[in-house]
JSON list of C-alpha atoms in Angstrom, two decimals:
[
{"chain": "A", "resi": 1, "resn": "MET", "atom": "CA", "xyz": [77.02, 33.65, 116.42]},
{"chain": "A", "resi": 2, "resn": "GLU", "atom": "CA", "xyz": [77.84, 32.60, 112.88]},
{"chain": "A", "resi": 3, "resn": "VAL", "atom": "CA", "xyz": [78.77, 35.09, 110.21]},
{"chain": "A", "resi": 4, "resn": "ASN", "atom": "CA", "xyz": [77.39, 34.43, 106.72]},
{"chain": "A", "resi": 5, "resn": "PRO", "atom": "CA", "xyz": [79.21, 36.29, 103.94]},
{"chain": "A", "resi": 6, "resn": "PRO", "atom": "CA", "xyz": [78.89, 37.30, 101.19]},
{"chain": "A", "resi": 7, "resn": "TRP", "atom": "CA", "xyz": [77.00, 40.55, 101.67]},
{"chain": "A", "resi": 8, "resn": "THR", "atom": "CA", "xyz": [76.09, 43.01, 98.97]},
{"chain": "A", "resi": 9, "resn": "CYS", "atom": "CA", "xyz": [77.80, 46.45, 98.98]},
{"chain": "A", "resi": 10, "resn": "ASP", "atom": "CA", "xyz": [75.19, 49.19, 99.09]},
{"chain": "A", "resi": 11, "resn": "GLU", "atom": "CA", "xyz": [77.32, 51.40, 96.81]},
{"chain": "A", "resi": 12, "resn": "CYS", "atom": "CA", "xyz": [78.62, 49.18, 94.02]},
{"chain": "A", "resi": 13, "resn": "GLY", "atom": "CA", "xyz": [76.35, 46.10, 94.36]},
{"chain": "A", "resi": 14, "resn": "LYS", "atom": "CA", "xyz": [79.23, 43.70, 94.29]},
{"chain": "A", "resi": 15, "resn": "PRO", "atom": "CA", "xyz": [79.82, 40.98, 96.96]},
{"chain": "A", "resi": 16, "resn": "ILE", "atom": "CA", "xyz": [81.71, 41.67, 100.24]},
{"chain": "A", "resi": 17, "resn": "LEU", "atom": "CA", "xyz": [83.38, 38.37, 100.79]},
{"chain": "A", "resi": 18, "resn": "SER", "atom": "CA", "xyz": [84.58, 38.65, 104.38]},
{"chain": "A", "resi": 19, "resn": "VAL", "atom": "CA", "xyz": [84.15, 40.61, 107.55]},
{"chain": "A", "resi": 20, "resn": "ASP", "atom": "CA", "xyz": [87.53, 42.29, 106.95]},
{"chain": "A", "resi": 21, "resn": "ASP", "atom": "CA", "xyz": [86.36, 43.41, 103.47]},
{"chain": "A", "resi": 22, "resn": "GLY", "atom": "CA", "xyz": [83.30, 45.26, 104.96]},
{"chain": "A", "resi": 23, "resn": "TRP", "atom": "CA", "xyz": [82.74, 48.67, 106.42]},
{"chain": "A", "resi": 24, "resn": "VAL", "atom": "CA", "xyz": [79.61, 50.27, 107.93]},
{"chain": "A", "resi": 25, "resn": "GLU", "atom": "CA", "xyz": [79.01, 54.01, 107.59]},
{"chain": "A", "resi": 26, "resn": "TRP", "atom": "CA", "xyz": [76.25, 56.50, 108.12]},
{"chain": "A", "resi": 27, "resn": "LEU", "atom": "CA", "xyz": [75.75, 60.17, 107.94]},
{"chain": "A", "resi": 28, "resn": "HIS", "atom": "CA", "xyz": [75.54, 62.31, 111.00]},
{"chain": "A", "resi": 29, "resn": "GLY", "atom": "CA", "xyz": [73.79, 65.72, 111.09]},
{"chain": "A", "resi": 30, "resn": "ARG", "atom": "CA", "xyz": [71.57, 67.12, 113.72]},
{"chain": "A", "resi": 31, "resn": "SER", "atom": "CA", "xyz": [69.36, 70.17, 114.08]},
{"chain": "A", "resi": 32, "resn": "GLU", "atom": "CA", "xyz": [70.15, 70.65, 117.74]},
{"chain": "A", "resi": 33, "resn": "PRO", "atom": "CA", "xyz": [73.83, 70.38, 118.73]},
{"chain": "A", "resi": 34, "resn": "ASP", "atom": "CA", "xyz": [73.23, 68.60, 122.03]},
{"chain": "A", "resi": 35, "resn": "ASN", "atom": "CA", "xyz": [70.56, 66.10, 120.78]},
{"chain": "A", "resi": 36, "resn": "ILE", "atom": "CA", "xyz": [71.98, 62.82, 119.54]},
{"chain": "A", "resi": 37, "resn": "GLN", "atom": "CA", "xyz": [68.50, 61.39, 118.97]},
{"chain": "A", "resi": 38, "resn": "ARG", "atom": "CA", "xyz": [67.40, 61.00, 115.40]},
{"chain": "A", "resi": 39, "resn": "SER", "atom": "CA", "xyz": [70.64, 62.56, 114.03]},
{"chain": "A", "resi": 40, "resn": "ALA", "atom": "CA", "xyz": [72.01, 59.62, 112.11]},
{"chain": "A", "resi": 41, "resn": "HIS", "atom": "CA", "xyz": [70.84, 58.35, 108.72]},
{"chain": "A", "resi": 42, "resn": "HIS", "atom": "CA", "xyz": [71.90, 56.64, 105.50]},
{"chain": "A", "resi": 43, "resn": "LEU", "atom": "CA", "xyz": [73.25, 53.59, 107.33]},
{"chain": "A", "resi": 44, "resn": "ARG", "atom": "CA", "xyz": [74.96, 51.35, 104.85]},
{"chain": "A", "resi": 45, "resn": "LEU", "atom": "CA", "xyz": [77.28, 48.35, 104.36]},
{"chain": "A", "resi": 46, "resn": "VAL", "atom": "CA", "xyz": [80.07, 48.99, 101.86]},
{"chain": "A", "resi": 47, "resn": "HIS", "atom": "CA", "xyz": [83.47, 47.59, 100.87]},
{"chain": "A", "resi": 48, "resn": "HIS", "atom": "CA", "xyz": [86.46, 48.58, 102.91]},
{"chain": "A", "resi": 49, "resn": "ARG", "atom": "CA", "xyz": [88.81, 50.52, 100.66]},
{"chain": "A", "resi": 50, "resn": "HIS", "atom": "CA", "xyz": [91.27, 47.65, 100.29]},
{"chain": "A", "resi": 51, "resn": "ALA", "atom": "CA", "xyz": [88.53, 45.34, 99.05]},
{"chain": "A", "resi": 52, "resn": "SER", "atom": "CA", "xyz": [86.57, 47.86, 96.94]},
{"chain": "A", "resi": 53, "resn": "PRO", "atom": "CA", "xyz": [86.20, 47.40, 93.20]},
{"chain": "A", "resi": 54, "resn": "ASN", "atom": "CA", "xyz": [86.35, 51.23, 93.20]},
{"chain": "A", "resi": 55, "resn": "ALA", "atom": "CA", "xyz": [89.50, 51.43, 95.19]},
{"chain": "A", "resi": 56, "resn": "ASP", "atom": "CA", "xyz": [91.14, 53.66, 92.61]},
{"chain": "A", "resi": 57, "resn": "ARG", "atom": "CA", "xyz": [88.46, 56.37, 93.08]},
{"chain": "A", "resi": 58, "resn": "LYS", "atom": "CA", "xyz": [88.82, 59.05, 95.73]},
{"chain": "A", "resi": 59, "resn": "ASN", "atom": "CA", "xyz": [85.92, 57.69, 97.83]},
{"chain": "A", "resi": 60, "resn": "ALA", "atom": "CA", "xyz": [85.99, 54.02, 96.76]},
{"chain": "A", "resi": 61, "resn": "CYS", "atom": "CA", "xyz": [82.61, 52.72, 97.99]},
{"chain": "A", "resi": 62, "resn": "TYR", "atom": "CA", "xyz": [82.37, 55.15, 100.79]},
{"chain": "A", "resi": 63, "resn": "HIS", "atom": "CA", "xyz": [80.08, 58.18, 101.17]},
{"chain": "A", "resi": 64, "resn": "ASP", "atom": "CA", "xyz": [81.52, 61.35, 99.60]},
{"chain": "A", "resi": 65, "resn": "GLU", "atom": "CA", "xyz": [82.19, 63.13, 102.87]},
{"chain": "A", "resi": 66, "resn": "ASP", "atom": "CA", "xyz": [83.28, 66.35, 101.23]},
{"chain": "A", "resi": 67, "resn": "ARG", "atom": "CA", "xyz": [80.05, 66.66, 99.17]},
{"chain": "A", "resi": 68, "resn": "TRP", "atom": "CA", "xyz": [77.80, 65.74, 102.12]},
{"chain": "A", "resi": 69, "resn": "PHE", "atom": "CA", "xyz": [79.50, 68.32, 104.34]},
{"chain": "A", "resi": 70, "resn": "ALA", "atom": "CA", "xyz": [79.45, 71.04, 101.63]},
{"chain": "A", "resi": 71, "resn": "THR", "atom": "CA", "xyz": [75.76, 70.48, 100.84]},
{"chain": "A", "resi": 72, "resn": "LYS", "atom": "CA", "xyz": [74.18, 69.54, 104.10]},
{"chain": "A", "resi": 73, "resn": "ARG", "atom": "CA", "xyz": [76.86, 69.99, 106.84]},
{"chain": "A", "resi": 74, "resn": "TYR", "atom": "CA", "xyz": [76.70, 66.25, 107.42]},
{"chain": "A", "resi": 75, "resn": "THR", "atom": "CA", "xyz": [79.75, 64.24, 108.58]},
{"chain": "A", "resi": 76, "resn": "VAL", "atom": "CA", "xyz": [80.39, 60.65, 107.98]},
{"chain": "A", "resi": 77, "resn": "ALA", "atom": "CA", "xyz": [80.63, 58.16, 110.93]},
{"chain": "A", "resi": 78, "resn": "ASP", "atom": "CA", "xyz": [81.92, 54.74, 110.34]},
{"chain": "A", "resi": 79, "resn": "LEU", "atom": "CA", "xyz": [83.23, 51.52, 111.87]},
{"chain": "A", "resi": 80, "resn": "PRO", "atom": "CA", "xyz": [84.64, 48.28, 110.50]},
{"chain": "A", "resi": 81, "resn": "LEU", "atom": "CA", "xyz": [82.04, 45.60, 109.78]},
{"chain": "A", "resi": 82, "resn": "SER", "atom": "CA", "xyz": [83.63, 43.52, 112.60]},
{"chain": "A", "resi": 83, "resn": "SER", "atom": "CA", "xyz": [82.06, 46.00, 115.05]},
{"chain": "A", "resi": 84, "resn": "PHE", "atom": "CA", "xyz": [78.56, 44.82, 113.96]},
{"chain": "A", "resi": 85, "resn": "VAL", "atom": "CA", "xyz": [78.82, 41.02, 113.66]},
{"chain": "A", "resi": 86, "resn": "GLY", "atom": "CA", "xyz": [78.55, 38.42, 116.45]},
{"chain": "A", "resi": 87, "resn": "SER", "atom": "CA", "xyz": [76.79, 38.90, 119.75]},
{"chain": "A", "resi": 88, "resn": "ASP", "atom": "CA", "xyz": [78.57, 42.17, 120.58]},
{"chain": "A", "resi": 89, "resn": "GLY", "atom": "CA", "xyz": [77.81, 43.54, 117.16]},
{"chain": "A", "resi": 90, "resn": "LEU", "atom": "CA", "xyz": [74.13, 42.77, 117.61]},
{"chain": "A", "resi": 91, "resn": "ILE", "atom": "CA", "xyz": [74.12, 44.57, 120.94]},
{"chain": "A", "resi": 92, "resn": "THR", "atom": "CA", "xyz": [75.78, 47.57, 119.28]},
{"chain": "A", "resi": 93, "resn": "LEU", "atom": "CA", "xyz": [72.99, 47.72, 116.62]},
{"chain": "A", "resi": 94, "resn": "LEU", "atom": "CA", "xyz": [70.32, 47.24, 119.30]},
{"chain": "A", "resi": 95, "resn": "SER", "atom": "CA", "xyz": [71.83, 50.08, 121.31]},
{"chain": "A", "resi": 96, "resn": "PHE", "atom": "CA", "xyz": [71.40, 52.26, 118.15]},
{"chain": "A", "resi": 97, "resn": "LEU", "atom": "CA", "xyz": [67.62, 51.47, 118.35]},
{"chain": "A", "resi": 98, "resn": "TYR", "atom": "CA", "xyz": [67.48, 51.97, 122.15]},
{"chain": "A", "resi": 99, "resn": "ASP", "atom": "CA", "xyz": [69.03, 55.47, 122.09]},
{"chain": "A", "resi": 100, "resn": "LYS", "atom": "CA", "xyz": [66.97, 56.50, 119.01]},
{"chain": "A", "resi": 101, "resn": "ARG", "atom": "CA", "xyz": [70.19, 57.49, 117.21]},
{"chain": "A", "resi": 102, "resn": "PHE", "atom": "CA", "xyz": [68.78, 56.91, 113.69]},
{"chain": "A", "resi": 103, "resn": "SER", "atom": "CA", "xyz": [66.04, 58.98, 112.09]},
{"chain": "A", "resi": 104, "resn": "GLU", "atom": "CA", "xyz": [64.82, 55.81, 110.38]},
{"chain": "A", "resi": 105, "resn": "GLU", "atom": "CA", "xyz": [64.85, 52.80, 112.72]},
{"chain": "A", "resi": 106, "resn": "SER", "atom": "CA", "xyz": [64.14, 50.65, 109.70]},
{"chain": "A", "resi": 107, "resn": "GLU", "atom": "CA", "xyz": [67.71, 51.26, 108.48]},
{"chain": "A", "resi": 108, "resn": "VAL", "atom": "CA", "xyz": [69.07, 49.68, 111.69]},
{"chain": "A", "resi": 109, "resn": "LEU", "atom": "CA", "xyz": [66.57, 46.81, 111.58]},
{"chain": "A", "resi": 110, "resn": "GLU", "atom": "CA", "xyz": [67.50, 46.07, 107.97]},
{"chain": "A", "resi": 111, "resn": "LEU", "atom": "CA", "xyz": [71.25, 45.90, 108.80]},
{"chain": "A", "resi": 112, "resn": "ILE", "atom": "CA", "xyz": [70.47, 43.60, 111.76]},
{"chain": "A", "resi": 113, "resn": "LYS", "atom": "CA", "xyz": [68.60, 41.20, 109.45]},
{"chain": "A", "resi": 114, "resn": "ARG", "atom": "CA", "xyz": [71.38, 41.42, 106.85]},
{"chain": "A", "resi": 115, "resn": "LEU", "atom": "CA", "xyz": [74.11, 40.58, 109.30]},
{"chain": "A", "resi": 116, "resn": "HIS", "atom": "CA", "xyz": [72.41, 38.29, 111.83]},
{"chain": "A", "resi": 117, "resn": "VAL", "atom": "CA", "xyz": [69.53, 36.39, 110.13]},
{"chain": "A", "resi": 118, "resn": "PRO", "atom": "CA", "xyz": [70.67, 33.35, 108.10]},
{"chain": "A", "resi": 119, "resn": "ASN", "atom": "CA", "xyz": [69.68, 33.43, 104.44]},
{"chain": "A", "resi": 120, "resn": "TYR", "atom": "CA", "xyz": [68.30, 37.02, 104.62]},
{"chain": "A", "resi": 121, "resn": "GLU", "atom": "CA", "xyz": [71.09, 38.77, 102.68]},
{"chain": "A", "resi": 122, "resn": "ALA", "atom": "CA", "xyz": [71.04, 36.16, 99.94]},
{"chain": "A", "resi": 123, "resn": "ALA", "atom": "CA", "xyz": [67.25, 36.20, 99.56]},
{"chain": "A", "resi": 124, "resn": "ARG", "atom": "CA", "xyz": [66.33, 39.80, 100.15]},
{"chain": "A", "resi": 125, "resn": "HIS", "atom": "CA", "xyz": [66.73, 40.98, 96.62]},
{"chain": "A", "resi": 126, "resn": "TYR", "atom": "CA", "xyz": [64.29, 38.32, 95.35]},
{"chain": "A", "resi": 127, "resn": "PHE", "atom": "CA", "xyz": [61.41, 38.69, 97.83]},
{"chain": "A", "resi": 128, "resn": "GLU", "atom": "CA", "xyz": [59.13, 40.79, 95.65]},
{"chain": "A", "resi": 129, "resn": "ALA", "atom": "CA", "xyz": [59.60, 38.73, 92.52]},
{"chain": "A", "resi": 130, "resn": "ALA", "atom": "CA", "xyz": [59.24, 35.53, 94.38]},
{"chain": "A", "resi": 131, "resn": "ILE", "atom": "CA", "xyz": [55.87, 36.69, 95.99]},
{"chain": "A", "resi": 132, "resn": "ALA", "atom": "CA", "xyz": [54.66, 37.89, 92.63]},
{"chain": "A", "resi": 133, "resn": "ASN", "atom": "CA", "xyz": [55.46, 34.46, 91.18]},
{"chain": "A", "resi": 134, "resn": "GLY", "atom": "CA", "xyz": [53.62, 32.63, 93.94]},
{"chain": "A", "resi": 135, "resn": "VAL", "atom": "CA", "xyz": [56.71, 31.08, 95.64]},
{"chain": "A", "resi": 136, "resn": "PHE", "atom": "CA", "xyz": [55.19, 31.83, 99.01]},
{"chain": "A", "resi": 137, "resn": "GLU", "atom": "CA", "xyz": [52.35, 33.73, 100.56]},
{"chain": "A", "resi": 138, "resn": "PRO", "atom": "CA", "xyz": [53.64, 36.24, 103.07]},
{"chain": "A", "resi": 139, "resn": "GLY", "atom": "CA", "xyz": [52.20, 35.87, 106.49]},
{"chain": "A", "resi": 140, "resn": "SER", "atom": "CA", "xyz": [54.20, 38.62, 108.14]},
{"chain": "A", "resi": 141, "resn": "ALA", "atom": "CA", "xyz": [55.29, 42.22, 107.58]},
{"chain": "A", "resi": 142, "resn": "PRO", "atom": "CA", "xyz": [57.40, 42.77, 104.32]},
{"chain": "A", "resi": 143, "resn": "SER", "atom": "CA", "xyz": [60.95, 41.40, 104.67]},
{"chain": "A", "resi": 144, "resn": "TYR", "atom": "CA", "xyz": [60.20, 39.63, 108.07]},
{"chain": "A", "resi": 145, "resn": "TYR", "atom": "CA", "xyz": [59.99, 36.16, 106.61]},
{"chain": "A", "resi": 146, "resn": "ASP", "atom": "CA", "xyz": [60.85, 32.95, 108.27]},
{"chain": "A", "resi": 147, "resn": "GLN", "atom": "CA", "xyz": [63.65, 30.56, 107.30]},
{"chain": "A", "resi": 148, "resn": "GLU", "atom": "CA", "xyz": [61.35, 28.28, 105.33]},
{"chain": "A", "resi": 149, "resn": "GLU", "atom": "CA", "xyz": [60.18, 31.19, 103.23]},
{"chain": "A", "resi": 150, "resn": "MET", "atom": "CA", "xyz": [63.62, 32.37, 102.62]},
{"chain": "A", "resi": 151, "resn": "ARG", "atom": "CA", "xyz": [64.86, 28.93, 101.58]},
{"chain": "A", "resi": 152, "resn": "ALA", "atom": "CA", "xyz": [61.91, 28.76, 99.22]},
{"chain": "A", "resi": 153, "resn": "VAL", "atom": "CA", "xyz": [62.96, 32.08, 97.72]},
{"chain": "A", "resi": 154, "resn": "LEU", "atom": "CA", "xyz": [66.56, 30.98, 97.33]},
{"chain": "A", "resi": 155, "resn": "ASN", "atom": "CA", "xyz": [65.54, 27.77, 95.65]},
{"chain": "A", "resi": 156, "resn": "TRP", "atom": "CA", "xyz": [63.27, 29.59, 93.28]},
{"chain": "A", "resi": 157, "resn": "ALA", "atom": "CA", "xyz": [66.05, 32.22, 92.46]},
{"chain": "A", "resi": 158, "resn": "GLN", "atom": "CA", "xyz": [68.49, 29.39, 91.77]},
{"chain": "A", "resi": 159, "resn": "GLU", "atom": "CA", "xyz": [65.89, 27.73, 89.37]},
{"chain": "A", "resi": 160, "resn": "GLN", "atom": "CA", "xyz": [65.40, 31.02, 87.59]},
{"chain": "A", "resi": 161, "resn": "GLN", "atom": "CA", "xyz": [69.16, 31.41, 87.11]},
{"chain": "A", "resi": 162, "resn": "GLU", "atom": "CA", "xyz": [69.52, 27.86, 85.84]},
{"chain": "A", "resi": 163, "resn": "GLN", "atom": "CA", "xyz": [66.73, 28.40, 83.28]},
{"chain": "A", "resi": 164, "resn": "ALA", "atom": "CA", "xyz": [68.26, 31.69, 82.04]}
]
């Protein structure tokens, strides 16, 4: 399966240019010690420390683990981006849905789209504005658009940038 960087860091908003430059993290905290279901949340794609524009800061682009533990008793779980790309990475993300690990399944679905659907990552920030400007008429649930719609959004976004 093809990998299509760049991706946008959920912390700093800057591009993640390669798989090696990315990191996936989430918070883990559960009400019942033996129940893994619905215990994970705040799934996000961030820069690996070595590639972070904030590398000089204590947490770089990562969650502030000390703060989360002190305030909510949450711990941070994380894996390199390479664990989530390709066929095996897709299966890993699907297993998160299967075992109901995340309190918000939409977080996992969003990461699947960002990593595995061509054009999604580049177009996702423009969907609302493109729809408001009549670029396309959505015929599906929000953010579940087909390739033709995403290409139309990207073409529109490029035209907007050229006119600016």
